[in-house]
Each structure stands twice: as structure tokens, then as C-alpha cells.
PDB file of C-alpha atoms in Angstrom:
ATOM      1  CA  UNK A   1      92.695 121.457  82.162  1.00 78.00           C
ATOM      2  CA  UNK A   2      92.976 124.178  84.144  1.00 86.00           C
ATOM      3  CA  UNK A   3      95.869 125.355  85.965  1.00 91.00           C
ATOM      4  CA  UNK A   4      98.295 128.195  87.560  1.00 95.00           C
ATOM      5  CA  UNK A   5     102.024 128.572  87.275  1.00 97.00           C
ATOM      6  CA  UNK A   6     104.031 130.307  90.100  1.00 97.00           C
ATOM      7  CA  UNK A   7     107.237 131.031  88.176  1.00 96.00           C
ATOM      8  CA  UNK A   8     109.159 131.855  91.760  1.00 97.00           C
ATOM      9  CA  UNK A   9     110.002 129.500  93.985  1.00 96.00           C
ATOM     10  CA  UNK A  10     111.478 132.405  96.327  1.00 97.00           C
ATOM     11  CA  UNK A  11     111.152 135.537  96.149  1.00 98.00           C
ATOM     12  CA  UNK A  12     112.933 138.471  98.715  1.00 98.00           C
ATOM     13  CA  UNK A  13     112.212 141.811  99.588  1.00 98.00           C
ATOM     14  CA  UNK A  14     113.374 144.290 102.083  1.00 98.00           C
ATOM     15  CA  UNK A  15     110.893 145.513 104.919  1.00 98.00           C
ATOM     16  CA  UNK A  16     108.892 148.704 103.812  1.00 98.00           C
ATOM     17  CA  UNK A  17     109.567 147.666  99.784  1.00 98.00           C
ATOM     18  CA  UNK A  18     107.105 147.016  97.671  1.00 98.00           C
ATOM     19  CA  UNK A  19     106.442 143.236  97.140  1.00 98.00           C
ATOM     20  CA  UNK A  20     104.962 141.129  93.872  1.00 98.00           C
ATOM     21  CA  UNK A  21     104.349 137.380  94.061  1.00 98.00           C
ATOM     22  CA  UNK A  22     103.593 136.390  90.645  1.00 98.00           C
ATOM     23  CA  UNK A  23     101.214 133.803  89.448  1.00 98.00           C
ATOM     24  CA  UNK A  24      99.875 133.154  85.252  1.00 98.00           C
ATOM     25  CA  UNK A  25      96.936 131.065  84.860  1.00 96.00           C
ATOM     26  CA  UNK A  26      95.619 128.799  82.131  1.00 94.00           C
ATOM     27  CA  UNK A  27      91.640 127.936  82.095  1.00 89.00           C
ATOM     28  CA  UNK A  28      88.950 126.901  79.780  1.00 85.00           C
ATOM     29  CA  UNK A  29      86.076 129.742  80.000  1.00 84.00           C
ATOM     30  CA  UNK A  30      86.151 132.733  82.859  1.00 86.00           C
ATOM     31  CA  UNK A  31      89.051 132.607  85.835  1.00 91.00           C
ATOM     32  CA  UNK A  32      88.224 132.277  89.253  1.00 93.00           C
ATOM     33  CA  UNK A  33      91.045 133.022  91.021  1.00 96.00           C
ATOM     34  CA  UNK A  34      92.649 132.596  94.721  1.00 97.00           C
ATOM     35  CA  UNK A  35      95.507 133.538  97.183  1.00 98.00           C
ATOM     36  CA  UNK A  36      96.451 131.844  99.717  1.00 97.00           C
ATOM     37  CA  UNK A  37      99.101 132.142 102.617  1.00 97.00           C
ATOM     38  CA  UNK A  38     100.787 129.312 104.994  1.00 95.00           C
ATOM     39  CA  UNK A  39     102.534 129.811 107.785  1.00 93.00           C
ATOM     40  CA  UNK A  40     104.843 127.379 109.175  1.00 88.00           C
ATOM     41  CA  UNK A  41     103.118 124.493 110.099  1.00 84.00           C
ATOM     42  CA  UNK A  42     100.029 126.018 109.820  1.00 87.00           C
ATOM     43  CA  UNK A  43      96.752 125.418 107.380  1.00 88.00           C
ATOM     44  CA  UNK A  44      96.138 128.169 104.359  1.00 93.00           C
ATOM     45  CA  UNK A  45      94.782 131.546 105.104  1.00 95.00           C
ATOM     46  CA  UNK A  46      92.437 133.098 102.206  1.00 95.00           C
ATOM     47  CA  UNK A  47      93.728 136.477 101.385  1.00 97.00           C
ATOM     48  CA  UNK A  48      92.025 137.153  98.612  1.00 97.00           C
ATOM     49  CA  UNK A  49      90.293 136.358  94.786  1.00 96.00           C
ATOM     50  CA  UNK A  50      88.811 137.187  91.473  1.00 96.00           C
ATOM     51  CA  UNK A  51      85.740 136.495  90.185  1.00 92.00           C
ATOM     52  CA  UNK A  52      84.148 138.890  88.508  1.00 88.00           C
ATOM     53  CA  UNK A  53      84.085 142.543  88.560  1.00 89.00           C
ATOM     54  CA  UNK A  54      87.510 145.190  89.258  1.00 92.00           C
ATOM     55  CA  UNK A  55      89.863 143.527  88.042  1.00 94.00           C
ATOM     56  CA  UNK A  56      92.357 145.176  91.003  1.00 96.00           C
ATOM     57  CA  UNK A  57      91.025 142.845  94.262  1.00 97.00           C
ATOM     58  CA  UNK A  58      91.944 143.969  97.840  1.00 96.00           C
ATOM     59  CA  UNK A  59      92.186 141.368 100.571  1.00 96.00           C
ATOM     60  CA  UNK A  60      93.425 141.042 103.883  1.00 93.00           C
ATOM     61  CA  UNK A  61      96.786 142.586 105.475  1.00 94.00           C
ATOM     62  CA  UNK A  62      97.103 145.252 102.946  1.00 96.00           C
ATOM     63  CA  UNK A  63      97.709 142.349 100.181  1.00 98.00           C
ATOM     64  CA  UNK A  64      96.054 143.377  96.432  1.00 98.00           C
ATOM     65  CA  UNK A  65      96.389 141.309  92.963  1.00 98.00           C
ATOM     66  CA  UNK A  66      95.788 142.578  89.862  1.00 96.00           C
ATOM     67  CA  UNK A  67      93.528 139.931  87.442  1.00 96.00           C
ATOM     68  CA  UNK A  68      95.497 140.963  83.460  1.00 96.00           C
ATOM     69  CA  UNK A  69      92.883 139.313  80.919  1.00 94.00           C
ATOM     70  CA  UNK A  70      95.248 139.874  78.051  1.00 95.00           C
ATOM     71  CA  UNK A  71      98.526 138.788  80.306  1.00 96.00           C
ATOM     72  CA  UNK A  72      96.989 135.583  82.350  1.00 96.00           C
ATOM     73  CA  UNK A  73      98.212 136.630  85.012  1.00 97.00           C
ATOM     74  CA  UNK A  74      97.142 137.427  89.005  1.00 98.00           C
ATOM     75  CA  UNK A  75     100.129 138.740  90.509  1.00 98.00           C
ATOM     76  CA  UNK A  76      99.902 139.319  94.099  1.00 98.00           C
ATOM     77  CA  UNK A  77     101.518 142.538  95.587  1.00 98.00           C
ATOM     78  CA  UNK A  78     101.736 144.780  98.515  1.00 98.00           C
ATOM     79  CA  UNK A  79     103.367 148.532  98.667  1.00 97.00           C
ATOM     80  CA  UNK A  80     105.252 147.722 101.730  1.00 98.00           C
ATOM     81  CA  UNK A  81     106.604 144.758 103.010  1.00 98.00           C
ATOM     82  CA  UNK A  82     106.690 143.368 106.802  1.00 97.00           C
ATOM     83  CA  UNK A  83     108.506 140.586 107.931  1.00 97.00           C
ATOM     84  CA  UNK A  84     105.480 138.982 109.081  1.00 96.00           C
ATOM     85  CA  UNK A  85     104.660 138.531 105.600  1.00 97.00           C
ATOM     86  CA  UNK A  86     107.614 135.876 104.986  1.00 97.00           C
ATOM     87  CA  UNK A  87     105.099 132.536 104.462  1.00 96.00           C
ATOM     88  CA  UNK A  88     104.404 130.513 101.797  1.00 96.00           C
ATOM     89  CA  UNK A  89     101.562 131.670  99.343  1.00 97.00           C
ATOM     90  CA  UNK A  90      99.908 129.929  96.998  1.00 97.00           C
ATOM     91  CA  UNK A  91      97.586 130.911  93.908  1.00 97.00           C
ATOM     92  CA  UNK A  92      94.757 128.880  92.942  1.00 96.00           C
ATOM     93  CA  UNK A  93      92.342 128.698  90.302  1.00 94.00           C
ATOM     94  CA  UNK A  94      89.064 126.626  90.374  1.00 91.00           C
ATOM     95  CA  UNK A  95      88.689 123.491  88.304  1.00 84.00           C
ATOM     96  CA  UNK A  96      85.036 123.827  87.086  1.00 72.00           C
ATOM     97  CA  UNK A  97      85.695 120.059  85.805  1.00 59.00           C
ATOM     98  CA  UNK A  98      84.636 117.484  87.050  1.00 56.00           C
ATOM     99  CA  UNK A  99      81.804 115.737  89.082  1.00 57.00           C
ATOM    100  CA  UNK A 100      82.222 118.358  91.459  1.00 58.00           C
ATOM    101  CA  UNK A 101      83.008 122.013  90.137  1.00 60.00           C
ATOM    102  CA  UNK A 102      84.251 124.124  93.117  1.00 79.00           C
ATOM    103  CA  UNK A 103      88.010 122.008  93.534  1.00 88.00           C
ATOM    104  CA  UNK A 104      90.787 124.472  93.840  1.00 92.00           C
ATOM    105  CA  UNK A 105      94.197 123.489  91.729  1.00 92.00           C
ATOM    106  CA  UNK A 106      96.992 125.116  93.185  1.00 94.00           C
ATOM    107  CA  UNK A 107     100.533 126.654  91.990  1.00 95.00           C
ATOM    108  CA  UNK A 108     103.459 125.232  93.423  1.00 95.00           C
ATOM    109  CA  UNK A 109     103.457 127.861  95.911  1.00 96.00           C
ATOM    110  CA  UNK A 110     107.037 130.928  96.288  1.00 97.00           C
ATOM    111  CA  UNK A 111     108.490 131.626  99.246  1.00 96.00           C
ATOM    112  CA  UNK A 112     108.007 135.222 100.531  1.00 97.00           C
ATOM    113  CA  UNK A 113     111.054 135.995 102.430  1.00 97.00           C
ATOM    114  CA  UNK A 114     110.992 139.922 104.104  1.00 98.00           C
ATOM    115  CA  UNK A 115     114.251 141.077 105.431  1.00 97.00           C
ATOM    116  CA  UNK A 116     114.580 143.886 107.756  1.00 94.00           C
TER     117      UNK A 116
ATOM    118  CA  UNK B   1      83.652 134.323 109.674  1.00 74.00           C
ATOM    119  CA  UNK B   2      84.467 131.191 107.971  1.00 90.00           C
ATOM    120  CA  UNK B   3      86.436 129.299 110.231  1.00 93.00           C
ATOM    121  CA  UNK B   4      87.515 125.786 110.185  1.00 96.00           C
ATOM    122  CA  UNK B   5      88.982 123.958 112.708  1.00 96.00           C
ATOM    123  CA  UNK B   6      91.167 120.238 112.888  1.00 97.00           C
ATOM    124  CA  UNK B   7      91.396 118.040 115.824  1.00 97.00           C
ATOM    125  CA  UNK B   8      93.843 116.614 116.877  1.00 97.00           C
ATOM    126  CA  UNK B   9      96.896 119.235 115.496  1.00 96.00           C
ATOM    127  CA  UNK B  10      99.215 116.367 116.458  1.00 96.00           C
ATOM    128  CA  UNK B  11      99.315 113.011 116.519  1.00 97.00           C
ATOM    129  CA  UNK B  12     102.138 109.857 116.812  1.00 97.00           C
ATOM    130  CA  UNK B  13     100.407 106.580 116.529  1.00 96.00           C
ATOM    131  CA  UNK B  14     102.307 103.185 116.080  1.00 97.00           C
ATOM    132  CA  UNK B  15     102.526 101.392 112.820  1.00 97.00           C
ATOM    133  CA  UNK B  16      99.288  99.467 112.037  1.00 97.00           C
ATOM    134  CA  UNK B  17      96.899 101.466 114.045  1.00 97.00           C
ATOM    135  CA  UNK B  18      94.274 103.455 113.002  1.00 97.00           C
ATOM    136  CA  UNK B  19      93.809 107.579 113.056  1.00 97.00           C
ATOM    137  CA  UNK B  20      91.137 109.367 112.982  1.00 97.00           C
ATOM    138  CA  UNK B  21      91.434 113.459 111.901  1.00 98.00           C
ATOM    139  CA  UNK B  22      87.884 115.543 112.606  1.00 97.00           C
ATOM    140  CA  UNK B  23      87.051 118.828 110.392  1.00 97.00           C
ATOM    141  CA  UNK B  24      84.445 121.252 111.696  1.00 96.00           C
ATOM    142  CA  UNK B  25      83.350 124.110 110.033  1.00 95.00           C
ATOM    143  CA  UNK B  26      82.199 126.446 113.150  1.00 95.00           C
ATOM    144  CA  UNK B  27      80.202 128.933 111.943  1.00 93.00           C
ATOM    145  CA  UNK B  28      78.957 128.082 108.444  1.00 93.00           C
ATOM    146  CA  UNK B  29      77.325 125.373 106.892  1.00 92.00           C
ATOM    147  CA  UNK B  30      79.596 123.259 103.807  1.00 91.00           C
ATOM    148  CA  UNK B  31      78.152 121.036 102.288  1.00 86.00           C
ATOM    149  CA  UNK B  32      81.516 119.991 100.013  1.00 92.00           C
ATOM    150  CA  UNK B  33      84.640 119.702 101.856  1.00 94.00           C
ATOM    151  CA  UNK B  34      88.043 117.926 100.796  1.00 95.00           C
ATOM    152  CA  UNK B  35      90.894 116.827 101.979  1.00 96.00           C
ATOM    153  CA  UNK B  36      94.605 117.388 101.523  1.00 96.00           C
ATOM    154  CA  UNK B  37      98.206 116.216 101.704  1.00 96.00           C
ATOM    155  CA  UNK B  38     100.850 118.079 101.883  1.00 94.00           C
ATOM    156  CA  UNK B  39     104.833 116.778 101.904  1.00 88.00           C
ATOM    157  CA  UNK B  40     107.412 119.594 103.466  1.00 83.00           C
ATOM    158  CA  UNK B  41     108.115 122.319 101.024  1.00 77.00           C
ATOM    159  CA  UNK B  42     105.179 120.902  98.472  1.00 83.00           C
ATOM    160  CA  UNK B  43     102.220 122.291  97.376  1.00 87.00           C
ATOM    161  CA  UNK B  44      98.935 120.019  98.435  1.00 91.00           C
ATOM    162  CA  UNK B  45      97.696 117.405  96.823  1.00 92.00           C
ATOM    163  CA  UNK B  46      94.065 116.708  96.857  1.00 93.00           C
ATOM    164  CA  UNK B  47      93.093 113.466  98.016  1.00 95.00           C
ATOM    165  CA  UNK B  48      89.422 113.542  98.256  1.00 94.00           C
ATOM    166  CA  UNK B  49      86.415 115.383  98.312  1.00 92.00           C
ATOM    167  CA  UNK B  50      83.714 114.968 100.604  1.00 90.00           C
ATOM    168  CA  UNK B  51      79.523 116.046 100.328  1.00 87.00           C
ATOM    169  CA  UNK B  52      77.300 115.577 103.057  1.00 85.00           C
ATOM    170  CA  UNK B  53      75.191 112.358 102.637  1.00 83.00           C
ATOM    171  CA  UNK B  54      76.925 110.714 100.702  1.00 85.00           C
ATOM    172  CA  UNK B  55      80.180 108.971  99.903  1.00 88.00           C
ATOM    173  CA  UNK B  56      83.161 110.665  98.933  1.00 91.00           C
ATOM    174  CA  UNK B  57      85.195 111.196  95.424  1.00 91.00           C
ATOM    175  CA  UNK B  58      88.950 110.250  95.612  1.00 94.00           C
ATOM    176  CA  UNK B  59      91.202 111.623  93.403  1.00 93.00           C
ATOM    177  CA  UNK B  60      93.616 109.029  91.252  1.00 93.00           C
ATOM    178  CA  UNK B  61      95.841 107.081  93.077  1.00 94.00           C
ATOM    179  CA  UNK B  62      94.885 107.419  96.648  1.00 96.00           C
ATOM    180  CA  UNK B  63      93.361 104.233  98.219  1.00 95.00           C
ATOM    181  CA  UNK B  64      89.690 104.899  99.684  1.00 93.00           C
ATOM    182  CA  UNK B  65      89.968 101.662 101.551  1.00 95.00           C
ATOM    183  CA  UNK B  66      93.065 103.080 103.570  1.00 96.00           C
ATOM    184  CA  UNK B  67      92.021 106.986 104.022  1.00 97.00           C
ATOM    185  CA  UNK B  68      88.143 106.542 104.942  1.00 96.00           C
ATOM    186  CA  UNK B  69      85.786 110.099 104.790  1.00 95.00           C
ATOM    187  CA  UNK B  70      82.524 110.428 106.230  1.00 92.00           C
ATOM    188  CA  UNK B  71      80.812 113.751 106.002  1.00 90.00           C
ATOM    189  CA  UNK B  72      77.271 112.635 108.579  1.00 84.00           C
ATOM    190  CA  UNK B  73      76.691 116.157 108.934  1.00 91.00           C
ATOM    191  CA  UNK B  74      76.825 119.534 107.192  1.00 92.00           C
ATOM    192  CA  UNK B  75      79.608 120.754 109.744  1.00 94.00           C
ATOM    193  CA  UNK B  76      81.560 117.668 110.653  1.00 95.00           C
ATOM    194  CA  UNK B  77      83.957 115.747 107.698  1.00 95.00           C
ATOM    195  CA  UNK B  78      86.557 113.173 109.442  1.00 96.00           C
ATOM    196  CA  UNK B  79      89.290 111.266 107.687  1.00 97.00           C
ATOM    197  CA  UNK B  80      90.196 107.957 109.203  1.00 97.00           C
ATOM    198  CA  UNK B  81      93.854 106.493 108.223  1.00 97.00           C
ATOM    199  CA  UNK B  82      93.343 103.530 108.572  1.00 97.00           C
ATOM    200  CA  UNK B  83      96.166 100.457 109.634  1.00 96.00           C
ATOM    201  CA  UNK B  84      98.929 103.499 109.004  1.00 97.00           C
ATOM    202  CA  UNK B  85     102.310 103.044 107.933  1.00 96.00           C
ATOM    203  CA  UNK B  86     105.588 105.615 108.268  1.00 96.00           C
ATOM    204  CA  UNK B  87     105.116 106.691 104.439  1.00 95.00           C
ATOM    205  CA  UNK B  88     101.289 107.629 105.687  1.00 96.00           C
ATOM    206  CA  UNK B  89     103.367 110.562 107.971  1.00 96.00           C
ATOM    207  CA  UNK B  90     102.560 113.522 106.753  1.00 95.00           C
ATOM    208  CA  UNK B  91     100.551 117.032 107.007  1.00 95.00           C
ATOM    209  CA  UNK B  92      97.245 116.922 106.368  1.00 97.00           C
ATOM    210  CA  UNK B  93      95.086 119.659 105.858  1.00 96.00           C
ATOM    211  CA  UNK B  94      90.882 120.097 105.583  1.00 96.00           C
ATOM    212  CA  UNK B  95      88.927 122.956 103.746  1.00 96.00           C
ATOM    213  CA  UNK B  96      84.940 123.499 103.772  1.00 94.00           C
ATOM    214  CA  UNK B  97      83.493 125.001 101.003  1.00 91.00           C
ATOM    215  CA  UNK B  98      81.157 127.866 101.366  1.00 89.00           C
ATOM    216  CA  UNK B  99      78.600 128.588  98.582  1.00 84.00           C
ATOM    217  CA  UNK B 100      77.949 132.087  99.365  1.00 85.00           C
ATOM    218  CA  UNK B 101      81.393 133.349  98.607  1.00 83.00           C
ATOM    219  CA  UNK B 102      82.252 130.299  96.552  1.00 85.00           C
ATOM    220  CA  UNK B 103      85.507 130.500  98.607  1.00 90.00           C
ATOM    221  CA  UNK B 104      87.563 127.223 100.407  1.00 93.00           C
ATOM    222  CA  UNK B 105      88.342 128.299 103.829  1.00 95.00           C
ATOM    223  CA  UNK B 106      91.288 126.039 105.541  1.00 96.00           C
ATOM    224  CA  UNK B 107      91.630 124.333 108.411  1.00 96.00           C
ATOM    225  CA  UNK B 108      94.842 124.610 110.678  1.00 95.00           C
ATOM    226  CA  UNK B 109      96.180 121.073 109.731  1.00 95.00           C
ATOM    227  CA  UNK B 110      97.135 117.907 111.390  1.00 96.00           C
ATOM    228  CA  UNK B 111     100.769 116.808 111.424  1.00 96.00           C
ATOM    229  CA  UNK B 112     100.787 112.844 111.508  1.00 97.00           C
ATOM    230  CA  UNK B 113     103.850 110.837 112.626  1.00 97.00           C
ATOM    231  CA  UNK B 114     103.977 107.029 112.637  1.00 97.00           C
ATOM    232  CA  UNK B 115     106.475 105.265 114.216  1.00 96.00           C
TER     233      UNK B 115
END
């Protein structure tokens, strides 16, 4: 089956460090891959994903993960942090099982908390 | 692009009546869309997916009788809770599926209390 492991459940980080939330998949066949953020209270915002091509993906807000083939991993990262970006984020990797092939299963989710 | 919005973003309804929480995709068309649960500080939990036209999958353990879906149209999912109890409180969140970028865009959510 497939699934994604987010080893953190918290992470910290200064303002203006460089940030990594980390994420290691497991899937049958090729990864697609997703990030997602939640603010309190709030649905998820897509940041970003893999599915085929450079394995370095930009997304939104200045956010960028790195897809490792060998690693099976899709750690998340910024150079800089803001304390806007303490949310919740969540990686996700689709479950082509199934009757219906584009379900997402999702980490556990690690709390980004930016201090200035 | 690809927004989704949830109606209502709060609601308090009294034990053994019946909720209804709307979906709309606004400017794309999804034909797939599911729904979610999430408990504070938890990761969500799928409870269903929904295709337009036709009736929905539920994932193991949740009760279709008690969380109806209907998907009429190709921008417009609802989930009905239906006869709700205090252990039905709880955040629950919608996503549309679009094809093109093979990407799940999220609605904002609807917090559920019952008293």
C-alpha cells in the first residue's frame, strides 16, 4: 500500500533560517507526490508536487522539495523562514489503488513553528 | 485558479438533527471529489469519495446511511450528517479533484458542533 512517513511531529526554526520539513515515502510503481499547508482552522493549501520531470519542484511562498529516488524521500524546505510559515503541513502521496486512483494518503502532518 | 469553497464554515445544531455541508468548486469542473474528517491535531481521514452521477465510495468504517453525499452536478458535492450526535463534532473538510493538474485542491472546512 502506499504511504508517507513524516518523522517530525514539530519542527522549529528561527525567522530568516533555512527550514526542512521532512517526509519518506513508500509506493508500488512511480511517486506522485504532494505538500500541503493548514492554517489554524483553516482547509489545506497546495504548495506544491512531483510527478514527473526535475526532481527539485518549486511551489508557492518560496517553498521547494527535493523528490531523492534512491532516498524515498520529498523533503520540503525553504532558505529563509517567516513566521507566517508556522502551520501545519502535510505530505501526500497518491494511492493509485483502488476503484478510484487519484485518493491522496497523507503523513501525519509536523508542526512548523518560526520564531522571530 | 482552483478554488473550492464550503458553506456553512460553522455550524451548532442540536443532537438528532440533521446537517447539511455544500462543496463548490468555483472555477473548474471535478468530476471526483471526497470528503474528510479531521480530529484537532490529526491528520484527515478520508471518509468518502464522491463522482458526479453516481453514488459515492465510503471508505471502511464510516456509515453511508449517517453521512449522505450527493454529487448532482460537476461543481456542487454536499455531505448531509444526518440525525447527528456530539461524537459527529468535528472538522470537516472537502477537496475537488482536477484532471488537468491531477492535483486535490481544498476547501476551507466546516467546523461542526452538536450540542
Amino acid at each position: 500500500a502506499q504511504s508517507v512517513a513524516q518523522p517530525e511531529d514539530q519542527v522549529n526554526v528561527a525567522e530568516g533560517n533555512p527550514l526542512t520539513v521532512k517526509c519518506t515515502y513508500s509506493v508500488s510503481g512511480n511517486p506522485y507526490l504532494f505538500w500541503y499547508v493548514q492554517y489554524p482552522n483553516r482547509g489545506l493549501q497546495f504548495l506544491l508536487k512531483y510527478i514527473t520531470g526535475d526532481n527539485l519542484v518549486k511551489g508557492s511562498y518560496g517553498f521547494e522539495a527535493e523528490f531523492n529516488k534512491s532516498q524515498t524521500s520529498f523533503h520540503l524546505k525553504k532558505p529563509s523562514a517567516l513566521v507566517s510559515d508556522s502551520a501545519l503541513y502535510f505530505c501526500a502521496v497518491r494511492d493509485f489503488l483502488g476503484e478510484y486512483g487519484n485518493k491522496l494518503v497523507f503523513g501525519a502532518g509536523t508542526i512548523l513553528r518560526v520564531k522571530s | 485558479g482552483a478554488v473550492v469553497s464550503q458553506h456553512p464554515s460553522w455550524v451548532i445544531c442540536k443532537s438528532g438533527t440533521s446537517v447539511k455541508i455544500e462543496c463548490r468548486s468555483l472555477d473548474f469542473q471535478a468530476t471526483t471529489m471526497f470528503w474528510y474528517r479531521q480530529f484537532p491535531k490529526k491528520s484527515l481521514m478520508l471518509m468518502a469519495t464522491s463522482n458526479e452521477g453516481s453514488k459515492a465510495t465510503y471508505e471502511q468504517g464510516v456509515e453511508k446511511d449517517k453521512f449522505l453525499i450527493n454529487h448532482a452536478s460537476l461543481t456542487l458535492s454536499t455531505l448531509t450528517v444526518t440525525s447527528a450526535h456530539p461524537e459527529d463534532s468535528s472538522f470537516y473538510i472537502c477537496s475537488a479533484y482536477l484532471a488537468t493538474g491531477e492535483t486535490q485542491y481544498f476547501g476551507p472546512g466546516t467546523r461542526l458542533l452538536v450540542l
